[in-house]
Coordinates of N, CA, C and O in Angstrom, one line a residue:
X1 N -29.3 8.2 -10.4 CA -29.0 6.8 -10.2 C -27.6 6.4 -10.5 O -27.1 7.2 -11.4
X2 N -26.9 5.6 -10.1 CA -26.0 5.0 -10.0 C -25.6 4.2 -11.0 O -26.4 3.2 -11.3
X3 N -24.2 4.5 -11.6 CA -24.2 3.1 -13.0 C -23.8 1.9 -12.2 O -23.6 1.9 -11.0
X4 N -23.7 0.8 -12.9 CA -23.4 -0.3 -12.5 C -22.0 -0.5 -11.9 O -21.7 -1.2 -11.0
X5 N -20.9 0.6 -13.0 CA -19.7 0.6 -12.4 C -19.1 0.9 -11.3 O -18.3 0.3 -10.6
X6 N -19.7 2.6 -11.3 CA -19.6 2.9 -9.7 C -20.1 2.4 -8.5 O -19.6 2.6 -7.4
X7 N -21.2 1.6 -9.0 CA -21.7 1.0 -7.4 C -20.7 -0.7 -7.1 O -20.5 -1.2 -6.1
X8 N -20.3 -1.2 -8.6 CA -19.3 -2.2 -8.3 C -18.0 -1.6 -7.4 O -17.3 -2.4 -6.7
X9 N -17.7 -0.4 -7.4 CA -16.7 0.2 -7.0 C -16.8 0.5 -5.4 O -16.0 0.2 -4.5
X10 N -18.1 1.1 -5.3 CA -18.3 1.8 -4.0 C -18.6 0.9 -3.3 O -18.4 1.2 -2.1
X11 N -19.3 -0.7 -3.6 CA -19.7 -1.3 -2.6 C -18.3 -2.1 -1.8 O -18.6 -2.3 -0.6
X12 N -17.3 -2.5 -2.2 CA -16.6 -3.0 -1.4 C -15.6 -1.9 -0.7 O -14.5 -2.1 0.0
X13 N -16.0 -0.8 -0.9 CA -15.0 0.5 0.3 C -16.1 0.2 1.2 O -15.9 0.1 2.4
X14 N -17.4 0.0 0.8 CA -18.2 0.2 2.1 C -18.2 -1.3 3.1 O -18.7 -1.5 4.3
X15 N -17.8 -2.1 2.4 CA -17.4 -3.3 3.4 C -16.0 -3.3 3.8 O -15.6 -4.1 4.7
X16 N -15.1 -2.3 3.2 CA -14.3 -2.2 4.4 C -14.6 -1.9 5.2 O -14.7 -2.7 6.1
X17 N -15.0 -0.6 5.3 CA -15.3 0.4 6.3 C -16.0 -0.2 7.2 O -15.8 0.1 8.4
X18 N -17.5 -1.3 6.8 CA -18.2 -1.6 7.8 C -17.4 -3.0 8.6 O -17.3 -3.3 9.8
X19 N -17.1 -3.6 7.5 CA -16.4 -5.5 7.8 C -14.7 -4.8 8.4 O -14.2 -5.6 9.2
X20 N -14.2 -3.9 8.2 CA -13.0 -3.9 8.6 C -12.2 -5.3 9.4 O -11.3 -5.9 8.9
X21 N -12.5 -5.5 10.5 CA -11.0 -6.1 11.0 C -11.7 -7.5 10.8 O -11.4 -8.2 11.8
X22 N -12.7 -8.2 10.0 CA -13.0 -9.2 10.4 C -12.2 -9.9 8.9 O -12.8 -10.9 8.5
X23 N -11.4 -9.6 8.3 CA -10.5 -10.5 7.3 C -11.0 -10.5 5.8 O -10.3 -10.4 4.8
X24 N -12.3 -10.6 6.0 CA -13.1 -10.8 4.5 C -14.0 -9.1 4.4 O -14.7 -8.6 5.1
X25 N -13.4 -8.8 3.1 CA -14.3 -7.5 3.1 C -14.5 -7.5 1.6 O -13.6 -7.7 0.7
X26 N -15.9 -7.0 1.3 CA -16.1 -7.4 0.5 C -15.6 -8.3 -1.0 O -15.8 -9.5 -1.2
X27 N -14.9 -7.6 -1.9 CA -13.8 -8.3 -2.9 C -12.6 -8.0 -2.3 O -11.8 -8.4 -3.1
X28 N -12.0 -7.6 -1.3 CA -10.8 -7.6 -0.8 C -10.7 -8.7 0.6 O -11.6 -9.0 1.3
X29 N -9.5 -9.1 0.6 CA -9.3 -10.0 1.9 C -7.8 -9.8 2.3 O -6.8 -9.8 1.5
X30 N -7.6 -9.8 3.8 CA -6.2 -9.9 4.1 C -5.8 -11.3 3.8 O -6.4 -12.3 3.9
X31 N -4.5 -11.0 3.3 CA -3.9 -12.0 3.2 C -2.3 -12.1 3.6 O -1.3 -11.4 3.4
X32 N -2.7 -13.5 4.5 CA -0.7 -13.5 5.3 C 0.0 -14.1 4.7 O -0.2 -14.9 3.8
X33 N 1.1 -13.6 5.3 CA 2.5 -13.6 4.4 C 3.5 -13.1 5.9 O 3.8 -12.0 6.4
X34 N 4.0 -14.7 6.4 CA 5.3 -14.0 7.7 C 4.4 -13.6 8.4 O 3.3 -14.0 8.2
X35 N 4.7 -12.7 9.5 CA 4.0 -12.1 10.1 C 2.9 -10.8 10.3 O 2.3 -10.3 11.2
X36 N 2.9 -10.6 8.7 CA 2.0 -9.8 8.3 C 0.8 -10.2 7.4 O 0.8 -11.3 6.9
X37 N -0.5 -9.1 7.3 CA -1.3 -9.4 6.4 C -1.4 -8.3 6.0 O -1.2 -7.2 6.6
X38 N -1.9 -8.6 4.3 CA -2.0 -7.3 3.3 C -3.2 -7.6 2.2 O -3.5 -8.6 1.6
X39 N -3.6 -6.5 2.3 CA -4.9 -6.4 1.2 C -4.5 -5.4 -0.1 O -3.9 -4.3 0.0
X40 N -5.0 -5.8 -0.9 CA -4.7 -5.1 -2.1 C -6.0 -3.9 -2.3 O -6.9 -4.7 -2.3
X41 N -6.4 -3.0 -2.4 CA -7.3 -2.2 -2.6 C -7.4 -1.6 -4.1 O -6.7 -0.7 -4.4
X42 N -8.3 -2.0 -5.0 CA -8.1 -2.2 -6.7 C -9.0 -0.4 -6.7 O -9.6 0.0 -7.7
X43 N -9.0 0.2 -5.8 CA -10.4 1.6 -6.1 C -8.8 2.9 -5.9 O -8.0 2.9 -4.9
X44 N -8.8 3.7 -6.9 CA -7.7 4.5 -6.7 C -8.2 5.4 -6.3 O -9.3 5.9 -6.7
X45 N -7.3 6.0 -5.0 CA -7.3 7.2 -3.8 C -6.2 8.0 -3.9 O -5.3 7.6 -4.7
X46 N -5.9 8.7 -3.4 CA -4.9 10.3 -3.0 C -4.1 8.9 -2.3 O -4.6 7.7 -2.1
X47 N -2.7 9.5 -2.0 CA -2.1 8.7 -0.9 C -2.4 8.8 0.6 O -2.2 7.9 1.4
X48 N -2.8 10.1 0.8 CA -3.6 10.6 2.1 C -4.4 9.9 2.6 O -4.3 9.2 3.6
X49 N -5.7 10.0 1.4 CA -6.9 9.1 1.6 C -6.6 7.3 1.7 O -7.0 6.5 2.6
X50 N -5.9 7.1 0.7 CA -5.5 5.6 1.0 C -4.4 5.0 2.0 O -3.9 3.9 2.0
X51 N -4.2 6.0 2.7 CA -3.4 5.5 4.0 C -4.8 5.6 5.1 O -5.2 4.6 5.8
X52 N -5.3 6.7 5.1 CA -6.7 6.6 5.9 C -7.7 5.6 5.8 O -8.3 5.3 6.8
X53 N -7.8 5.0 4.6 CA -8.5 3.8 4.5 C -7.9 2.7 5.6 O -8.4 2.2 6.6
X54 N -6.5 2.7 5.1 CA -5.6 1.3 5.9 C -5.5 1.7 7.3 O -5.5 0.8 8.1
X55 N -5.5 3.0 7.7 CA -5.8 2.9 9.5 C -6.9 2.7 9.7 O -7.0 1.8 10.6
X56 N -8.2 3.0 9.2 CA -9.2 2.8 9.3 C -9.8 1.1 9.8 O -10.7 0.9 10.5
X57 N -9.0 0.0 8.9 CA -9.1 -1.0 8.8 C -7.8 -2.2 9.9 O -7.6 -3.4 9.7
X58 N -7.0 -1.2 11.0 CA -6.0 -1.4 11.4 C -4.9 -1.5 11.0 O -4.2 -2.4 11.4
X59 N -4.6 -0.8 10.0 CA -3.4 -1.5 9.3 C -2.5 0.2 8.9 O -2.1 0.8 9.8
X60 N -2.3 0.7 7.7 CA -1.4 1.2 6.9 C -1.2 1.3 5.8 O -1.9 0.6 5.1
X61 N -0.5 1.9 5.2 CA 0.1 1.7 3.6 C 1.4 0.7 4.1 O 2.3 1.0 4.9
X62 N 1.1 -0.4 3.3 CA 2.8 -1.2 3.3 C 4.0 -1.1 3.4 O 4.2 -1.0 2.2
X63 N 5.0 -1.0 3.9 CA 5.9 -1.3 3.7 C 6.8 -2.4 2.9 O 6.1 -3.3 2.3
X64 N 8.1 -2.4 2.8 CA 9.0 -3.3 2.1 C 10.3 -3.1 2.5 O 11.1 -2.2 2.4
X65 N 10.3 -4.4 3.0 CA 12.2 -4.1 4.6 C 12.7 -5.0 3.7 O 13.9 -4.7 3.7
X66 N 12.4 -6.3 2.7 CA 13.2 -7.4 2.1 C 13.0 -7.6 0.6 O 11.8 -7.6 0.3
X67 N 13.7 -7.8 -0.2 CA 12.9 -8.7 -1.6 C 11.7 -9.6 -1.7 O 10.9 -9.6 -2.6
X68 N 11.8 -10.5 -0.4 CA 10.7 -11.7 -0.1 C 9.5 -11.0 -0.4 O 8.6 -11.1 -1.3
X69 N 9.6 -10.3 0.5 CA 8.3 -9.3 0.9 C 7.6 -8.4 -0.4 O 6.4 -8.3 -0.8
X70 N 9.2 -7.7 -0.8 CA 8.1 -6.8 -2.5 C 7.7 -8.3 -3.4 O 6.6 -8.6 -3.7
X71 N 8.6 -8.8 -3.6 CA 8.1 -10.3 -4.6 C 6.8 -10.5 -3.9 O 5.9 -10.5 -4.8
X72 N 6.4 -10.8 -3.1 CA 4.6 -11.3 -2.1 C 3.9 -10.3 -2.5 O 3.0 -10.4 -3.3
X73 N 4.4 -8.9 -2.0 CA 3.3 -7.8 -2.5 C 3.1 -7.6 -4.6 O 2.1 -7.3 -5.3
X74 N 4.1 -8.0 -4.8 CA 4.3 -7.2 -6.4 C 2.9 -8.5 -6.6 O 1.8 -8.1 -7.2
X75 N 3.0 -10.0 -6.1 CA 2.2 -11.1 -6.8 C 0.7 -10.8 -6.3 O -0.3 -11.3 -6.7
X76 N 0.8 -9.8 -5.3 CA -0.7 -9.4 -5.0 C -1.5 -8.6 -5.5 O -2.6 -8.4 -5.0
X77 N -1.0 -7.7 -7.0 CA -1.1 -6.6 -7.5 C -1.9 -7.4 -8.7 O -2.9 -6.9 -9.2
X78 N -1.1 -9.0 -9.2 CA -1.7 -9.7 -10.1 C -1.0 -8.7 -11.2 O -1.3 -8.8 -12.4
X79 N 0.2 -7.5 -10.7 CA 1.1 -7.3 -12.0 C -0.5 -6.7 -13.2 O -0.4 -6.6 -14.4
X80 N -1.4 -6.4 -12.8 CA -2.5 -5.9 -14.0 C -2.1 -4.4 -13.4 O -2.1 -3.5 -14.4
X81 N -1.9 -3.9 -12.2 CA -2.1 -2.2 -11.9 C -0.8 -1.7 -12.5 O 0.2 -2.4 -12.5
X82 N -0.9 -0.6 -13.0 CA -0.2 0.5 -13.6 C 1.3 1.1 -12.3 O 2.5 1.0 -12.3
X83 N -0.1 1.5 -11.4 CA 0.6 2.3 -9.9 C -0.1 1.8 -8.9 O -1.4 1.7 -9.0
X84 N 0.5 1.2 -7.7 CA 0.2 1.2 -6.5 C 0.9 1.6 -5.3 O 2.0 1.1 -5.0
X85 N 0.2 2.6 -4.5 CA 1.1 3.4 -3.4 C 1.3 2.4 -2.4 O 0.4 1.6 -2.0
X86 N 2.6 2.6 -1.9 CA 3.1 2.0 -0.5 C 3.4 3.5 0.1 O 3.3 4.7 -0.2
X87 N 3.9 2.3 1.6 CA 3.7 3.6 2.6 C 4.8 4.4 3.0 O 5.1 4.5 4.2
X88 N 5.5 4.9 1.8 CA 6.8 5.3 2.1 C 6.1 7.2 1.6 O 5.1 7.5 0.9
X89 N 7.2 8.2 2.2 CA 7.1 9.6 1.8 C 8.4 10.1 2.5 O 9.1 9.5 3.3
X90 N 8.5 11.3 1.9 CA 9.5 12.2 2.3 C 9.0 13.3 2.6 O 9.7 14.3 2.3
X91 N 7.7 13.6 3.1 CA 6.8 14.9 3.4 C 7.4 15.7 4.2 O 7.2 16.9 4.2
X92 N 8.1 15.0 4.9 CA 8.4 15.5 6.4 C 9.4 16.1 6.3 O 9.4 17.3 6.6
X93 N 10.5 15.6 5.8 CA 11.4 16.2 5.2 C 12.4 15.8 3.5 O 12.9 14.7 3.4
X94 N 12.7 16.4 2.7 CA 12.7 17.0 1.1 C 13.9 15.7 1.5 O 14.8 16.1 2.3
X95 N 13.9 14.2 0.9 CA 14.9 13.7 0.4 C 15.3 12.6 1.3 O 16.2 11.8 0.9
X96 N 14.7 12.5 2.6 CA 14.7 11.6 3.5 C 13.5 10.4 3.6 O 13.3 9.9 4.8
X97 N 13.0 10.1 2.9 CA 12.5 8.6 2.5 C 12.2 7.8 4.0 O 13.1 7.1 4.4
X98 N 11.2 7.9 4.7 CA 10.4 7.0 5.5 C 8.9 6.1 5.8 O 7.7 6.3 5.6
X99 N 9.4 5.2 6.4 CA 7.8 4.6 6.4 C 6.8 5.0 6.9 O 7.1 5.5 8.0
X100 N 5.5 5.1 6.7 CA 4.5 5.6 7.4 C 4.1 5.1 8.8 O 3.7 5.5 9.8
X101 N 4.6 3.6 8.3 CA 4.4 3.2 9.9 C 4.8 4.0 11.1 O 4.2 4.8 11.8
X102 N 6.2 3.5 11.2 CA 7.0 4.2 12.0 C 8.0 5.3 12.1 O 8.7 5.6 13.1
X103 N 7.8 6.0 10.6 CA 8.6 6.9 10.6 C 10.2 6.4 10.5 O 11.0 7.3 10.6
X104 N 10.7 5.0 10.3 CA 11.7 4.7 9.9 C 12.5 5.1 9.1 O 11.8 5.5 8.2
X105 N 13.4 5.2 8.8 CA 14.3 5.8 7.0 C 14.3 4.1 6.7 O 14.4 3.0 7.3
X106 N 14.2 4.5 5.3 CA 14.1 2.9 4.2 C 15.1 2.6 4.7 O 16.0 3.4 5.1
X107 N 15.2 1.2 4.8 CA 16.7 0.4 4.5 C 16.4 -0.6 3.7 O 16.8 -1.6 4.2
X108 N 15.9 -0.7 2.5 CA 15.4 -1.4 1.9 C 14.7 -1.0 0.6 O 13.5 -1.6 0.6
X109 N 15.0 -0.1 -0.9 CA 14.5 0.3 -1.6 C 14.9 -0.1 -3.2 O 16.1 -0.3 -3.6
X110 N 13.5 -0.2 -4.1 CA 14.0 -0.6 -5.5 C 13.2 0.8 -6.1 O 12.0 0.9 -6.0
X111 N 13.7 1.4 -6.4 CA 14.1 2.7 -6.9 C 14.0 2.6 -8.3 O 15.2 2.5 -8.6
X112 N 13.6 2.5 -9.1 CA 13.8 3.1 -10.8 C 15.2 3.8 -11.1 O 15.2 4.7 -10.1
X113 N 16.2 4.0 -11.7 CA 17.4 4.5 -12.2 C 16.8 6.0 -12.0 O 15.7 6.3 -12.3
X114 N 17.6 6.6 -11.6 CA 17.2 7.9 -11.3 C 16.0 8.7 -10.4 O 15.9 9.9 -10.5
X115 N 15.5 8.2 -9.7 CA 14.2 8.1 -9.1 C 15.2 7.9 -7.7 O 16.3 7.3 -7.8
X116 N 14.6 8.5 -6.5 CA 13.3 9.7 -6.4 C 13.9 11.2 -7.6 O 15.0 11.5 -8.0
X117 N 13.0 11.5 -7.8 CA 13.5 13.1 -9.1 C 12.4 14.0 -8.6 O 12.6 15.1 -8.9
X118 N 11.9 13.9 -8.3 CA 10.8 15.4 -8.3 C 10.9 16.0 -7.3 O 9.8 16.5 -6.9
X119 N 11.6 16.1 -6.7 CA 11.9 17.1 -5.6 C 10.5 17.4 -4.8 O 9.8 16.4 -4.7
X120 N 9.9 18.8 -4.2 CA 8.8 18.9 -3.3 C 7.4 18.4 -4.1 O 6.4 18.2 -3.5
X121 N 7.4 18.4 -5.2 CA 6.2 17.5 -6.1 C 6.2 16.2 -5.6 O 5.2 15.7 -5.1
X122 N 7.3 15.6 -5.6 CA 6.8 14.3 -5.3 C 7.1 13.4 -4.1 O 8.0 12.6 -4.1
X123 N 6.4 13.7 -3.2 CA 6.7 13.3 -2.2 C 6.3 12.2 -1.2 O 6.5 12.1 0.1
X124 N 5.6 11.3 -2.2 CA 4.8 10.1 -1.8 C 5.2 9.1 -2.8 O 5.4 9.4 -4.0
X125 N 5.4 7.6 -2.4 CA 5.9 6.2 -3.2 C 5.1 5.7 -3.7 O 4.2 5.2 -2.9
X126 N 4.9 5.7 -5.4 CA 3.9 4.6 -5.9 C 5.1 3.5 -6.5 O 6.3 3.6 -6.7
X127 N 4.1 2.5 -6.6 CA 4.9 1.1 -7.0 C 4.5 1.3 -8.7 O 3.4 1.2 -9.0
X128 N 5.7 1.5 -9.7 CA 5.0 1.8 -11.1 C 5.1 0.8 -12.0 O 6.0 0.1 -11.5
X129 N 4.8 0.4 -12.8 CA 4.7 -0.7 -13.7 C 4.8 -0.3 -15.1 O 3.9 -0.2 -15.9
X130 N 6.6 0.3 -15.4 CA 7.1 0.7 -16.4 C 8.8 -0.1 -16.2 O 9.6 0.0 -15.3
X131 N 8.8 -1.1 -17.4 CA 9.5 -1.7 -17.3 C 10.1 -2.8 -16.1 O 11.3 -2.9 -15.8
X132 N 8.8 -3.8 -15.5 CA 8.8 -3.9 -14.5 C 8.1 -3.2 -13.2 O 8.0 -2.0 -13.4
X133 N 7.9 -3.5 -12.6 CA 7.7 -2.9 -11.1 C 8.6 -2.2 -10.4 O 9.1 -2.9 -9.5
X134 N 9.1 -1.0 -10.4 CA 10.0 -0.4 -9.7 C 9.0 0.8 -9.0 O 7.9 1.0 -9.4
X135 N 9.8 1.4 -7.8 CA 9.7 2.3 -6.7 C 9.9 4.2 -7.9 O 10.9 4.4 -8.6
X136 N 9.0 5.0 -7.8 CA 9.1 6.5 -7.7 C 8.2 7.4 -7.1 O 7.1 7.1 -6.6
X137 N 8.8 8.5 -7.0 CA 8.0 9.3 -6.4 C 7.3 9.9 -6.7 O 7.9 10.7 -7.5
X138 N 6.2 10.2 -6.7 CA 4.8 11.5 -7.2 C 3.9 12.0 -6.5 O 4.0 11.8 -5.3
X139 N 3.3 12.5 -6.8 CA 2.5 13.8 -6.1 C 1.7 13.0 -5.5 O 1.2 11.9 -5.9
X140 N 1.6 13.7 -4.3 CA 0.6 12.6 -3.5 C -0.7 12.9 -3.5 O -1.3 12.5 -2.6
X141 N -1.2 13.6 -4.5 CA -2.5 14.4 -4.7 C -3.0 13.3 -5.7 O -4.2 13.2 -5.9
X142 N -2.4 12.5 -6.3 CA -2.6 11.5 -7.8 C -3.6 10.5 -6.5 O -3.9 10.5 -5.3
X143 N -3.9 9.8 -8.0 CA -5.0 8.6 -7.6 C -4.5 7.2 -7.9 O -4.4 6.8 -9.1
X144 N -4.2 6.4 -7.0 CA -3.6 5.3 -7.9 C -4.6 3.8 -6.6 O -5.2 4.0 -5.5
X145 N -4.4 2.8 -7.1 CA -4.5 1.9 -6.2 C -3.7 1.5 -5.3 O -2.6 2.0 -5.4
X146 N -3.9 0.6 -4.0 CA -2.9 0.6 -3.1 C -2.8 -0.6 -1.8 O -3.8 -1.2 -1.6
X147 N -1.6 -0.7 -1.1 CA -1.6 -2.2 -0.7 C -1.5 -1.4 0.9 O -0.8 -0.5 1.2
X148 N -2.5 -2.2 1.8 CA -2.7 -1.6 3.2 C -2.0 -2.5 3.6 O -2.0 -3.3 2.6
X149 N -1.1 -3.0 4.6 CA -0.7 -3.8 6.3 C -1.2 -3.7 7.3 O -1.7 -2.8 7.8
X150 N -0.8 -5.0 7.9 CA -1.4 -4.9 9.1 C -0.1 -6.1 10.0 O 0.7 -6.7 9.3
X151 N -0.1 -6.1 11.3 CA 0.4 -6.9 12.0 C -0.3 -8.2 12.4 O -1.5 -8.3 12.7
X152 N 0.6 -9.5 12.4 CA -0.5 -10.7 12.7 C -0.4 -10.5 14.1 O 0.7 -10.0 14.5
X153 N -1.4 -10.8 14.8 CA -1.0 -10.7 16.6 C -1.1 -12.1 16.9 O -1.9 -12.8 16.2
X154 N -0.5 -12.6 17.9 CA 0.2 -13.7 18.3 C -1.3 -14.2 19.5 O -1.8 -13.6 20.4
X155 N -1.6 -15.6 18.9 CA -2.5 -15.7 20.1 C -2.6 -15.3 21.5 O -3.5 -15.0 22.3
X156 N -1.5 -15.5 21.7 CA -1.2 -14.7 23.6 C -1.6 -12.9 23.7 O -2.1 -12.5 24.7
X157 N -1.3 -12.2 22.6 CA -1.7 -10.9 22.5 C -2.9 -10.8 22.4 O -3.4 -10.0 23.1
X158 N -3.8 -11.7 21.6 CA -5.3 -11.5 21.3 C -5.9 -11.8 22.5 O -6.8 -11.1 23.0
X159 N -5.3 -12.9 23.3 CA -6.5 -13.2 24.6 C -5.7 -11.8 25.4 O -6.5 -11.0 26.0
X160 N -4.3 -11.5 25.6 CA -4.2 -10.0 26.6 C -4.9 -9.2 26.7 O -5.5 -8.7 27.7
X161 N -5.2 -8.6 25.0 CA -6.0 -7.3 24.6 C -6.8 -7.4 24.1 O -7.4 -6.4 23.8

């Protein structure tokens, strides 16, 4: 049988997965901000797994192109998590820093003094909460919590498609 904690845990991945694109899923909800919406996901995953969650749900691991944008995301974390992965990596190649979305290079990064450092170890962005909220890199095998995106679509898109 199941403790009370795990099933508080497991029951809202399973209303992702089932509620996905309908806004409200279980303790998580998108929420807009500009032209995007973003859900906070409080159950810590691989960065793998928790980018798979956010396609799953149409969306992603987050990005951050402005300050506006990390200040919205950092206030969605509620500042209590440790680490939360965005959707930035350098897997692809050792030192080149892009988004998962589109494979972009950052033009837009808050970095920790010295960070990125781990060379082929770390090759995925958690958001860390050591002296502040800054950007490093770590193994992307770790478990941390994480912030999915999505695109708002414009009423004229919704009735096209």
């Amino acid at each position: 049988m199941m403790g009370n904690s795990l099933w508080m845990k497991i029951v809202p991945l399973i209303c992702i997965f089932v509620l996905g694109n309908s806004g409200i899923t279980g303790h998580h909800m998108w929420v807009k901000f500009q032209n995007k919406q973003y859900m906070f996901v409080e159950e810590p995953m691989t960065w793998m797994d928790a980018q798979s969650v956010c396609r799953s749900i149409g969306g992603f691991l987050a990005t951050v192109s402005k300050e506006k944008e990390m200040r919205f995301i950092k206030s969605m974390t509620r500042v209590s998590a440790n680490n939360v992965w965005i959707g930035a990596t350098d897997m692809f190649a050792e030192g080149h820093w892009v988004w998962i979305e589109d494979l972009e290079q950052m033009s837009y990064t808050y970095w920790y003094p010295g960070q990125p450092n781990e060379g082929k170890g770390g090759n995925c962005l958690v958001w860390y909460n050591y002296h502040g909220f800054n950007w490093h890199d770590s193994g992307c095998h770790n478990k941390f919590m994480f912030i999915c995106q999505r695109s708002v679509r414009s009423k004229e898109e919704k009735t096209e498609g």
